[in-house]
Coordinates of N, CA and C in Angstrom, one line a residue:
M1 N -0.6 -17.8 89.2 CA -0.5 -16.5 88.9 C -1.8 -15.7 89.1
R2 N -2.9 -16.4 88.8 CA -4.2 -15.7 88.9 C -4.6 -15.5 90.4
R3 N -4.2 -16.5 91.2 CA -4.5 -16.3 92.7 C -3.7 -15.2 93.3
S4 N -2.4 -15.1 92.9 CA -1.6 -14.0 93.3 C -2.1 -12.6 92.8
A5 N -2.6 -12.6 91.6 CA -3.2 -11.4 91.1 C -4.5 -11.0 91.9
E6 N -5.3 -12.0 92.2 CA -6.5 -11.7 93.1 C -6.0 -11.1 94.4
A7 N -5.0 -11.7 95.0 CA -4.5 -11.3 96.3 C -4.0 -9.8 96.2
F8 N -3.2 -9.6 95.2 CA -2.7 -8.2 94.9 C -3.8 -7.2 94.8
D9 N -4.8 -7.6 94.1 CA -6.0 -6.6 93.9 C -6.8 -6.4 95.2
A10 N -6.7 -7.4 96.1 CA -7.3 -7.3 97.4 C -6.5 -6.5 98.4
G11 N -5.3 -6.0 98.0 CA -4.5 -5.2 98.8 C -3.1 -5.8 99.2
A12 N -2.9 -7.0 98.9 CA -1.6 -7.6 99.3 C -0.6 -7.3 98.1
T13 N -0.1 -6.1 98.0 CA 0.7 -5.7 96.9 C 2.1 -6.4 96.9
E14 N 2.5 -7.0 98.0 CA 3.7 -7.8 98.0 C 3.6 -9.1 97.2
E15 N 2.4 -9.4 96.8 CA 2.1 -10.5 95.8 C 2.8 -10.3 94.5
A16 N 3.2 -9.1 94.2 CA 3.9 -8.8 93.0 C 5.2 -9.7 92.9
E17 N 5.8 -9.9 94.0 CA 7.0 -10.8 94.0 C 6.6 -12.2 93.5
R18 N 5.5 -12.7 94.0 CA 5.1 -14.1 93.5 C 4.6 -14.0 92.1
L19 N 4.0 -12.9 91.7 CA 3.6 -12.7 90.3 C 4.8 -12.8 89.4
S20 N 5.8 -12.1 89.8 CA 7.0 -12.1 89.0 C 7.6 -13.5 88.8
S21 N 7.5 -14.3 89.8 CA 8.0 -15.7 89.6 C 7.1 -16.5 88.6
G22 N 5.8 -16.3 88.7 CA 4.9 -16.9 87.8 C 5.1 -16.5 86.3
I23 N 5.3 -15.2 86.1 CA 5.6 -14.7 84.8 C 6.9 -15.2 84.3
Y24 N 7.9 -15.3 85.2 CA 9.2 -15.8 84.8 C 9.1 -17.2 84.3
I25 N 8.4 -18.1 85.0 CA 8.3 -19.5 84.7 C 7.6 -19.6 83.3
I26 N 6.6 -18.8 83.1 CA 5.8 -18.9 81.9 C 6.6 -18.4 80.7
C27 N 7.4 -17.4 80.9 CA 8.0 -16.6 79.8 C 9.5 -16.7 79.6
H28 N 10.3 -16.9 80.6 CA 11.7 -16.8 80.5 C 12.4 -17.9 79.8
E29 N 13.3 -17.5 78.9 CA 14.2 -18.4 78.1 C 15.6 -18.1 78.4
S30 N 16.4 -19.2 78.6 CA 17.9 -19.0 78.6 C 18.4 -20.4 78.2
R31 N 19.8 -20.5 78.2 CA 20.4 -21.7 77.8 C 20.0 -22.8 78.8
Q32 N 19.9 -22.5 80.1 CA 19.6 -23.5 81.1 C 18.1 -23.6 81.4
Q33 N 17.3 -22.7 80.9 CA 15.8 -22.7 81.3 C 15.0 -22.5 80.0
H34 N 13.9 -23.3 79.9 CA 13.0 -23.2 78.8 C 11.6 -22.8 79.4
S35 N 11.0 -21.7 78.8 CA 9.8 -21.2 79.3 C 8.7 -22.3 79.1
L36 N 7.6 -22.1 79.9 CA 6.4 -23.0 79.8 C 5.8 -22.7 78.4
L37 N 5.7 -21.5 78.0 CA 5.2 -21.2 76.7 C 6.0 -21.8 75.5
G38 N 7.3 -21.8 75.7 CA 8.2 -22.4 74.7 C 8.0 -23.9 74.7
Q39 N 7.9 -24.5 75.8 CA 7.8 -26.0 75.9 C 6.5 -26.4 75.3
L40 N 5.5 -25.6 75.4 CA 4.1 -26.0 74.9 C 4.0 -25.6 73.4
G41 N 5.0 -24.9 72.9 CA 5.0 -24.5 71.5 C 4.1 -23.3 71.2
L42 N 3.8 -22.5 72.2 CA 2.8 -21.5 72.1 C 3.4 -20.1 71.8
K43 N 4.6 -19.9 72.2 CA 5.2 -18.6 72.2 C 5.2 -18.0 70.7
A44 N 5.5 -18.8 69.8 CA 5.6 -18.3 68.4 C 4.2 -18.1 67.8
E45 N 3.2 -18.9 68.3 CA 1.9 -18.9 67.7 C 1.0 -17.8 68.3
M46 N 1.3 -17.4 69.5 CA 0.4 -16.4 70.2 C 0.7 -15.0 69.8
T47 N -0.3 -14.1 70.1 CA 0.0 -12.7 70.2 C -0.2 -12.3 71.6
F48 N 0.4 -11.2 72.0 CA 0.4 -10.8 73.4 C -0.2 -9.4 73.6
T49 N -1.0 -9.3 74.6 CA -1.6 -8.0 74.8 C -0.6 -7.0 75.4
D50 N -0.5 -5.9 74.7 CA 0.4 -4.8 75.1 C -0.5 -3.6 75.5
S51 N -0.5 -3.3 76.7 CA -1.4 -2.2 77.2 C -0.6 -0.9 77.4
A52 N 0.6 -0.8 76.9 CA 1.4 0.4 77.1 C 0.6 1.6 76.4
A53 N 0.4 2.7 77.1 CA -0.3 3.8 76.5 C 0.6 4.5 75.5
R54 N 1.9 4.2 75.6 CA 2.8 4.9 74.6 C 4.1 4.1 74.6
S55 N 4.9 4.2 73.6 CA 6.2 3.6 73.5 C 7.2 4.5 74.3
V56 N 8.2 3.9 74.9 CA 9.2 4.7 75.6 C 10.2 5.2 74.6
V57 N 10.3 6.5 74.6 CA 11.2 7.2 73.6 C 12.2 8.0 74.4
P58 N 13.5 7.9 74.1 CA 14.5 8.7 74.8 C 14.3 10.2 74.6
N59 N 14.6 11.0 75.6 CA 14.5 12.4 75.6 C 13.1 12.9 75.6
E60 N 12.1 12.1 75.8 CA 10.7 12.6 76.0 C 10.3 12.6 77.5
V61 N 9.4 13.5 77.9 CA 9.0 13.6 79.2 C 7.7 12.8 79.4
Y62 N 7.6 12.0 80.5 CA 6.4 11.2 80.7 C 5.9 11.6 82.1
V63 N 4.6 11.6 82.3 CA 4.0 11.8 83.6 C 4.2 10.6 84.5
G64 N 4.3 9.4 83.9 CA 4.4 8.2 84.7 C 4.8 7.0 83.8
P65 N 5.1 5.9 84.4 CA 5.4 4.7 83.7 C 4.4 4.3 82.6
P66 N 4.8 3.8 81.5 CA 3.9 3.6 80.4 C 2.8 2.6 80.6
L67 N 3.0 1.6 81.5 CA 1.9 0.6 81.7 C 0.9 1.0 82.8
L68 N 1.1 2.1 83.5 CA 0.3 2.5 84.6 C -0.6 3.7 84.2
A69 N -1.7 3.9 84.9 CA -2.6 5.0 84.7 C -2.6 5.8 86.0
M70 N -3.2 7.0 85.9 CA -3.4 7.8 87.1 C -4.9 7.9 87.4
T71 N -5.2 8.0 88.7 CA -6.6 8.1 89.2 C -6.6 9.0 90.4
K72 N -7.7 9.5 90.7 CA -7.9 10.3 91.9 C -8.7 9.5 92.9
T73 N -8.1 9.5 94.2 CA -8.8 8.8 95.3 C -9.9 9.6 95.9
E74 N -10.7 9.0 96.7 CA -11.8 9.7 97.3 C -11.3 10.9 98.2
D75 N -10.1 10.8 98.8 CA -9.6 11.9 99.6 C -8.8 12.9 98.8
G76 N -8.9 12.8 97.4 CA -8.3 13.8 96.6 C -6.9 13.6 96.1
R77 N -6.3 12.5 96.6 CA -4.9 12.2 96.2 C -4.9 11.6 94.7
I78 N -3.9 11.9 94.0 CA -3.7 11.3 92.7 C -2.7 10.2 92.8
I79 N -3.0 9.0 92.3 CA -2.1 7.8 92.5 C -2.0 7.1 91.1
F80 N -0.9 6.3 91.0 CA -0.8 5.4 89.9 C -1.5 4.1 90.2
I81 N -2.1 3.5 89.2 CA -2.7 2.2 89.3 C -2.4 1.4 88.1
A82 N -2.5 0.1 88.3 CA -2.5 -0.9 87.1 C -3.9 -0.8 86.5
P83 N -4.0 -0.4 85.3 CA -5.4 -0.3 84.7 C -6.1 -1.5 84.4
L84 N -5.4 -2.7 84.3 CA -6.1 -4.0 84.2 C -7.2 -4.0 83.2
G85 N -6.9 -3.7 82.0 CA -7.9 -3.9 80.9 C -8.7 -2.6 80.6
K86 N -8.5 -1.6 81.4 CA -9.1 -0.3 81.0 C -8.2 0.5 80.2
G87 N -8.6 0.9 79.0 CA -7.7 1.6 78.1 C -7.5 0.7 76.8
R88 N -6.8 1.3 75.9 CA -6.5 0.7 74.7 C -5.4 -0.4 74.8
T89 N -5.5 -1.4 74.0 CA -4.5 -2.5 73.9 C -4.2 -2.8 72.5
R90 N -3.1 -3.4 72.3 CA -2.8 -3.9 70.9 C -2.2 -5.3 71.1
Q91 N -2.2 -6.1 70.0 CA -1.6 -7.4 70.0 C -0.3 -7.4 69.3
V92 N 0.8 -7.9 69.9 CA 2.1 -7.9 69.4 C 2.7 -9.3 69.6
S93 N 3.9 -9.5 68.9 CA 4.6 -10.8 69.1 C 5.2 -10.9 70.5
F94 N 5.6 -12.1 70.9 CA 6.2 -12.3 72.2 C 7.4 -11.4 72.3
D95 N 8.3 -11.4 71.4 CA 9.5 -10.6 71.5 C 9.2 -9.1 71.6
D96 N 8.2 -8.6 70.8 CA 7.9 -7.2 70.9 C 7.2 -6.8 72.2
W97 N 6.6 -7.8 72.8 CA 5.9 -7.6 74.1 C 6.9 -7.7 75.3
Y98 N 7.6 -8.9 75.4 CA 8.4 -9.1 76.6 C 9.7 -8.3 76.6
G99 N 10.2 -8.0 75.4 CA 11.4 -7.2 75.3 C 11.3 -5.7 75.2
A100 N 10.0 -5.3 75.1 CA 9.8 -3.8 75.0 C 10.1 -3.1 76.3
E101 N 10.7 -1.9 76.2 CA 11.0 -1.1 77.4 C 9.7 -0.6 78.0
V102 N 9.6 -0.7 79.3 CA 8.4 -0.2 80.1 C 8.7 0.9 81.0
Y103 N 10.0 1.2 81.0 CA 10.5 2.3 81.9 C 11.7 2.9 81.4
L104 N 11.8 4.2 81.3 CA 13.0 4.9 81.0 C 13.2 6.0 81.9
N105 N 14.3 6.0 82.7 CA 14.4 7.1 83.8 C 15.1 8.3 83.2
I106 N 15.2 9.3 84.1 CA 15.8 10.6 83.6 C 17.2 10.5 83.2
D107 N 17.9 9.4 83.7 CA 19.3 9.2 83.3 C 19.5 8.4 82.0
G108 N 18.4 8.0 81.4 CA 18.4 7.3 80.2 C 18.5 5.8 80.3
Q109 N 18.4 5.3 81.6 CA 18.4 3.8 81.8 C 17.0 3.3 81.6
S110 N 17.0 2.1 81.0 CA 15.6 1.5 80.7 C 15.5 0.1 81.3
L111 N 14.3 -0.3 81.4 CA 13.9 -1.6 81.8 C 12.8 -2.2 80.9
S112 N 13.0 -3.4 80.4 CA 12.0 -4.1 79.6 C 11.1 -4.8 80.6
R113 N 10.0 -5.4 80.1 CA 9.1 -6.2 80.9 C 10.0 -7.4 81.5
E114 N 10.8 -8.0 80.6 CA 11.6 -9.1 80.9 C 12.6 -8.8 82.1
K115 N 13.3 -7.6 82.0 CA 14.2 -7.2 83.0 C 13.5 -6.9 84.3
L116 N 12.4 -6.2 84.2 CA 11.6 -5.8 85.5 C 11.2 -7.1 86.2
V117 N 10.6 -8.0 85.5 CA 10.1 -9.3 86.1 C 11.3 -10.0 86.7
F118 N 12.4 -10.1 86.0 CA 13.6 -10.8 86.5 C 14.1 -10.1 87.8
Y119 N 14.2 -8.8 87.8 CA 14.7 -8.1 89.0 C 13.8 -8.2 90.2
V120 N 12.5 -8.1 90.0 CA 11.5 -8.2 91.1 C 11.6 -9.7 91.7
R121 N 11.7 -10.6 90.8 CA 11.9 -12.0 91.2 C 13.2 -12.3 91.9
S122 N 14.3 -11.7 91.3 CA 15.6 -12.1 91.8 C 16.2 -11.2 92.9
Q123 N 15.7 -9.9 92.9 CA 16.3 -9.0 93.9 C 15.3 -8.6 95.0
D124 N 14.0 -8.7 94.7 CA 13.1 -8.3 95.7 C 12.5 -9.4 96.5
G125 N 12.9 -10.7 96.2 CA 12.5 -11.8 97.0 C 11.4 -12.6 96.4
G126 N 11.1 -12.5 95.1 CA 10.0 -13.3 94.5 C 10.4 -14.7 94.5
A127 N 11.7 -15.1 94.2 CA 12.1 -16.4 94.3 C 13.3 -16.5 95.2
H128 N 14.2 -15.5 95.2 CA 15.3 -15.4 96.1 C 15.8 -14.0 96.0
V129 N 16.9 -13.7 96.8 CA 17.4 -12.3 96.9 C 18.9 -12.4 96.5
D130 N 19.2 -11.7 95.4 CA 20.6 -11.6 95.0 C 21.1 -10.2 95.5
S131 N 21.7 -10.2 96.7 CA 22.2 -8.9 97.2 C 23.5 -8.5 96.5
H132 N 24.2 -9.4 95.9 CA 25.5 -9.1 95.3 C 25.4 -8.8 93.8
R133 N 24.2 -9.0 93.2 CA 24.0 -8.8 91.8 C 23.0 -7.7 91.6
R134 N 23.4 -6.5 91.8 CA 22.4 -5.4 91.7 C 22.5 -4.7 90.3
D135 N 21.3 -4.4 89.8 CA 21.2 -3.7 88.5 C 20.9 -2.3 88.8
E136 N 21.8 -1.4 88.3 CA 21.6 0.0 88.6 C 20.3 0.6 88.0
G137 N 20.0 0.1 86.8 CA 18.7 0.6 86.2 C 17.5 0.3 87.0
Y138 N 17.5 -0.9 87.6 CA 16.4 -1.3 88.4 C 16.3 -0.5 89.7
H139 N 17.5 -0.3 90.3 CA 17.5 0.4 91.6 C 17.2 1.9 91.3
R140 N 17.5 2.5 90.2 CA 17.1 3.8 89.9 C 15.6 3.9 89.6
F141 N 15.1 2.8 89.0 CA 13.6 2.7 88.9 C 12.9 2.8 90.2
I142 N 13.4 2.0 91.2 CA 12.8 2.0 92.5 C 13.0 3.4 93.1
K143 N 14.2 4.0 93.0 CA 14.5 5.3 93.6 C 13.6 6.3 93.1
Y144 N 13.5 6.4 91.7 CA 12.7 7.5 91.2 C 11.2 7.1 91.1
G145 N 10.8 5.8 91.1 CA 9.5 5.5 90.9 C 8.7 4.9 92.1
D146 N 9.4 4.7 93.2 CA 8.7 4.0 94.3 C 8.4 4.9 95.5
H147 N 9.3 5.7 95.9 CA 9.0 6.5 97.1 C 9.2 8.0 96.8
V148 N 8.8 8.4 95.6 CA 9.0 9.8 95.2 C 7.6 10.4 94.9
T149 N 7.4 11.6 95.3 CA 6.1 12.3 95.0 C 6.4 13.2 93.8
W150 N 5.6 13.0 92.8 CA 5.8 13.8 91.6 C 4.8 15.0 91.6
S151 N 5.2 16.1 91.1 CA 4.3 17.2 90.9 C 3.9 17.4 89.5
V152 N 2.6 17.6 89.2 CA 2.1 17.7 87.8 C 1.3 19.0 87.8
D153 N 1.5 19.8 86.8 CA 0.6 21.0 86.5 C -0.6 20.5 85.8
R154 N -1.7 20.4 86.6 CA -2.9 19.8 86.0 C -3.7 20.7 85.1
T155 N -3.7 22.0 85.4 CA -4.5 22.9 84.6 C -3.7 23.7 83.6
F156 N -2.4 23.7 83.7 CA -1.4 24.4 82.9 C -1.7 25.9 83.0
A157 N -2.8 26.4 82.4 CA -3.1 27.8 82.4 C -3.2 28.4 83.8
A158 N -3.9 27.7 84.6 CA -4.1 28.3 86.0 C -2.9 28.0 86.9
G159 N -2.1 27.0 86.5 CA -0.9 26.7 87.2 C -1.1 25.9 88.5
S160 N -2.3 25.2 88.7 CA -2.5 24.5 89.9 C -1.7 23.2 89.9
V161 N -1.0 22.9 91.0 CA -0.2 21.7 91.0 C -0.7 20.7 92.0
H162 N -0.8 19.4 91.5 CA -1.3 18.3 92.4 C -0.1 17.4 92.6
Q163 N -0.1 16.8 93.8 CA 0.9 15.8 94.1 C 0.4 14.4 93.7
I164 N 1.4 13.6 93.2 CA 1.0 12.3 92.8 C 1.8 11.4 93.8
D165 N 1.0 10.5 94.5 CA 1.6 9.5 95.4 C 1.9 8.3 94.5
S166 N 3.2 8.1 94.1 CA 3.5 7.1 93.1 C 3.3 5.7 93.6
G167 N 3.3 5.4 94.9 CA 3.1 4.1 95.4 C 4.2 3.1 94.9
P168 N 3.9 1.8 95.0 CA 4.9 0.8 94.6 C 5.0 0.6 93.1
V169 N 5.6 1.5 92.4 CA 5.5 1.5 90.9 C 6.1 0.2 90.3
P170 N 7.2 -0.4 90.8 CA 7.6 -1.7 90.2 C 6.6 -2.8 90.4
W171 N 6.0 -2.8 91.6 CA 5.0 -3.9 91.8 C 3.7 -3.6 91.0
L172 N 3.3 -2.4 90.9 CA 2.1 -2.1 90.1 C 2.4 -2.5 88.7
T173 N 3.6 -2.2 88.2 CA 3.9 -2.6 86.8 C 3.9 -4.1 86.6
V174 N 4.5 -4.8 87.5 CA 4.4 -6.3 87.5 C 3.0 -6.8 87.4
R175 N 2.1 -6.2 88.2 CA 0.7 -6.6 88.2 C 0.1 -6.3 86.9
Q176 N 0.5 -5.2 86.2 CA -0.1 -5.0 84.9 C 0.5 -5.9 83.9
I177 N 1.7 -6.3 84.0 CA 2.3 -7.3 83.1 C 1.6 -8.6 83.3
A178 N 1.3 -9.0 84.5 CA 0.6 -10.2 84.8 C -0.8 -10.2 84.1
W179 N -1.5 -9.0 84.2 CA -2.8 -8.9 83.5 C -2.6 -9.1 82.0
E180 N -1.6 -8.5 81.4 CA -1.4 -8.6 80.0 C -1.2 -10.1 79.6
L181 N -0.3 -10.8 80.4 CA -0.1 -12.2 80.1 C -1.3 -13.0 80.3
D182 N -2.0 -12.8 81.4 CA -3.3 -13.5 81.6 C -4.3 -13.3 80.5
D183 N -4.4 -12.0 80.0 CA -5.3 -11.7 78.9 C -4.9 -12.5 77.7
S184 N -3.6 -12.5 77.4 CA -3.1 -13.3 76.3 C -3.4 -14.7 76.3
L185 N -3.3 -15.3 77.5 CA -3.6 -16.8 77.7 C -5.0 -17.1 77.6
R186 N -5.9 -16.2 78.2 CA -7.3 -16.4 78.1 C -7.8 -16.3 76.7
R187 N -7.2 -15.5 75.9 CA -7.7 -15.4 74.5 C -7.4 -16.7 73.7
I188 N -6.5 -17.5 74.1 CA -6.3 -18.8 73.5 C -7.0 -20.0 74.3
G189 N -7.8 -19.6 75.3 CA -8.5 -20.7 76.0 C -7.8 -21.2 77.2
L190 N -6.7 -20.6 77.7 CA -6.0 -21.1 78.9 C -6.3 -20.3 80.1

């Protein structure tokens, strides 16, 4: 997971697919699968780094996804980035971390960290591609968050509008989730 994160940070954003598989192996539980954290007995003992700037609340307007930040590039564009440790964090239980919603679209559909990791892994090619099992919430996330330019009134009073190039929002969010998990593991010496 750490090598994929390094490659992502060096510009290979498609590494988010591989990151999603690593996160899935470390965290995912089902009747047929037991997470690495669960098998090691760490899931209940650990706290997890939550870097969400805010909780997702229905009927509230957000400038962007809760795990991402905005920055201005040298050429003046405003883009979303995975903040990777810049900003406030808090420590929460595994269930409060992995199950927390990290995206709520304008239609009220939401995705948790768990669902986002699963769909990037299962539908974007991180481990395989399920073309017949599409999740509408995930595809609306891609539709509204991946190739859409958002307008934001930056100065409000003066009314100047800047365009935000949202970039690969699902992949950026997976990168931030990987950072949160890695930070949590490093805090216990792993």
